XYZ file of C-alpha atoms in Angstrom:
192
model
C 108.446 85.391 68.221
C 111.468 86.824 70.005
C 111.139 89.715 72.351
C 113.027 92.934 71.707
C 115.935 93.631 74.034
C 114.503 97.059 74.664
C 111.042 95.882 75.524
C 109.679 97.736 78.536
C 107.889 95.695 81.162
C 105.148 97.593 82.836
C 104.212 96.122 86.232
C 102.202 99.031 87.525
C 100.204 102.017 86.283
C 101.645 104.126 89.088
C 104.614 106.419 88.542
C 107.843 104.622 89.468
C 108.766 107.315 91.930
C 105.557 106.804 93.851
C 106.112 103.026 93.931
C 109.694 103.605 95.083
C 108.547 105.909 97.908
C 105.969 103.328 99.117
C 108.721 100.597 99.081
C 110.958 102.893 101.000
C 108.302 103.713 103.534
C 107.463 100.038 103.940
C 111.134 99.428 104.860
C 110.906 102.243 107.329
C 107.823 100.703 108.881
C 109.893 97.616 109.497
C 112.614 99.650 111.235
C 110.253 101.655 113.477
C 107.830 98.736 113.885
C 110.661 96.532 115.169
C 111.835 99.236 117.597
C 108.336 99.938 118.879
C 107.574 96.251 119.286
C 110.835 95.614 121.120
C 110.191 98.653 123.348
C 106.692 97.508 124.273
C 107.872 94.017 125.146
C 110.794 95.269 127.146
C 108.600 97.705 129.065
C 106.101 95.003 129.917
C 108.892 92.663 131.019
C 110.397 95.497 133.167
C 107.114 96.278 134.957
C 106.181 99.450 133.161
C 109.116 101.910 133.815
C 106.726 104.230 135.707
C 109.616 105.886 137.614
C 111.572 106.580 134.394
C 108.654 107.933 132.414
C 107.827 110.374 135.290
C 110.901 112.361 134.197
C 110.029 112.980 130.565
C 108.400 116.298 129.797
C 104.857 115.656 128.447
C 104.115 119.384 127.955
C 107.063 119.940 125.630
C 106.229 116.740 123.745
C 102.593 117.843 123.372
C 103.775 121.120 121.828
C 106.001 119.234 119.450
C 103.108 116.991 118.549
C 100.995 120.025 117.636
C 103.859 121.379 115.566
C 104.342 118.170 113.664
C 100.595 117.647 113.011
C 100.363 121.249 111.809
C 103.266 120.612 109.446
C 101.344 117.726 107.904
C 98.598 120.188 107.110
C 101.052 122.596 105.463
C 102.602 119.894 103.341
C 99.098 118.950 102.154
C 98.544 122.628 101.302
C 101.873 122.671 99.369
C 100.787 119.652 97.366
C 97.389 121.157 96.681
C 99.101 124.364 95.481
C 101.382 122.327 93.155
C 98.318 120.572 91.697
C 96.753 124.003 91.080
C 100.000 125.258 89.473
C 100.321 128.046 92.120
C 104.098 128.372 92.400
C 104.098 131.151 95.053
C 101.593 129.375 97.308
C 103.431 126.070 96.972
C 106.700 127.713 98.012
C 105.001 129.409 100.929
C 103.655 126.166 102.323
C 106.894 124.319 101.703
C 108.730 127.020 103.659
C 106.218 126.845 106.468
C 106.687 123.095 106.599
C 110.479 123.566 106.749
C 110.188 126.058 109.601
C 107.763 123.857 111.571
C 110.215 120.912 111.106
C 113.065 123.099 112.349
C 110.918 124.228 115.268
C 110.289 120.582 116.172
C 113.932 119.799 116.117
C 114.939 122.856 118.159
C 112.301 122.041 120.805
C 113.478 118.376 120.843
C 117.054 119.624 121.322
C 115.919 121.818 124.213
C 114.083 118.834 125.733
C 117.205 116.709 125.401
C 119.298 119.394 127.120
C 116.901 119.310 130.128
C 116.996 115.511 130.341
C 120.789 115.381 129.957
C 121.106 118.189 132.490
C 119.292 116.013 134.982
C 121.662 113.145 134.298
C 119.379 111.011 132.083
C 121.714 109.768 129.364
C 121.254 106.814 126.968
C 123.385 104.825 129.486
C 120.991 105.593 132.398
C 118.954 102.529 131.824
C 116.984 100.565 129.273
C 114.100 103.045 129.076
C 116.528 105.946 128.339
C 118.326 103.822 125.761
C 115.046 103.253 123.944
C 113.958 106.860 124.477
C 117.085 108.372 122.887
C 117.285 105.740 120.168
C 113.684 106.078 118.976
C 113.398 109.885 119.346
C 116.869 110.387 117.924
C 116.119 108.188 114.866
C 112.820 110.021 114.403
C 114.671 113.324 114.686
C 117.058 112.291 111.929
C 114.076 111.483 109.744
C 112.564 114.879 110.525
C 115.929 116.509 109.556
C 116.027 114.588 106.285
C 112.490 115.740 105.517
C 113.391 119.369 106.347
C 116.340 119.187 103.850
C 114.181 117.638 101.125
C 111.416 120.185 101.585
C 113.878 123.045 101.629
C 115.495 121.840 98.359
C 111.952 121.611 96.808
C 111.252 125.140 98.090
C 114.361 126.463 96.350
C 113.602 124.537 93.099
C 109.977 125.605 93.045
C 111.112 129.160 92.539
C 113.145 128.462 89.491
C 112.872 126.741 86.130
C 112.650 123.310 87.642
C 108.898 123.476 88.349
C 108.149 120.402 86.351
C 110.632 118.336 88.416
C 109.226 119.749 91.657
C 105.544 118.914 90.921
C 105.718 115.181 91.470
C 108.430 115.286 94.080
C 106.247 117.408 96.409
C 103.795 114.467 96.505
C 106.652 112.097 97.421
C 108.024 114.474 100.022
C 104.464 114.759 101.427
C 104.193 110.951 101.701
C 107.447 110.842 103.562
C 106.490 113.798 105.807
C 103.192 112.127 106.780
C 105.104 108.923 107.645
C 107.348 110.919 109.970
C 104.275 112.423 111.546
C 102.610 109.066 112.012
C 105.748 107.643 113.654
C 105.599 110.504 116.183
C 101.888 109.826 116.819
C 103.012 106.339 117.961
C 106.079 107.596 119.925
C 104.257 110.306 121.810
C 101.785 108.110 123.791
C 104.202 105.201 124.228
C 107.062 107.405 125.636
C 105.190 110.217 127.324
C 101.616 109.147 128.215
C 101.725 105.400 128.974
């Protein structure tokens, strides 16, 4: 018996968007995992970079950690509001998540300005190359999340609610990934 050309092959019961997001995040794990592994090996080989890490600002980074962890809570609240069909509450928490993401980026920019003002550039040594590469790449991911969450905030107020519902879950998965990456970067760059 011949199969129809239009036969649909189902390989998962999960929505295709969710599967796609998990695949994307798996590829991102490879990127950041490779960077973190390379950083750890280089740091061990260089004797620890104690002199270099003494110049990073742990207090500013701790504030940014608090902001990012709080934003994970607000994106969870946005998703819960979407599940409860509460448009206004979903928009409120999406906006708060956007503002917290922007706050993180502004503080990171301020921190960069201090470090650059003291002459610590990406060319100042291997530690600073890793520092700017990893925090810069993470910052780009935060910026992308801010843009996505802001677009969802705008759409949630209009007639596109049905399209927003599932995408808030995907945006939340991405936002938690960005948060988890920072949870690894913070101790490795600021505390170790």
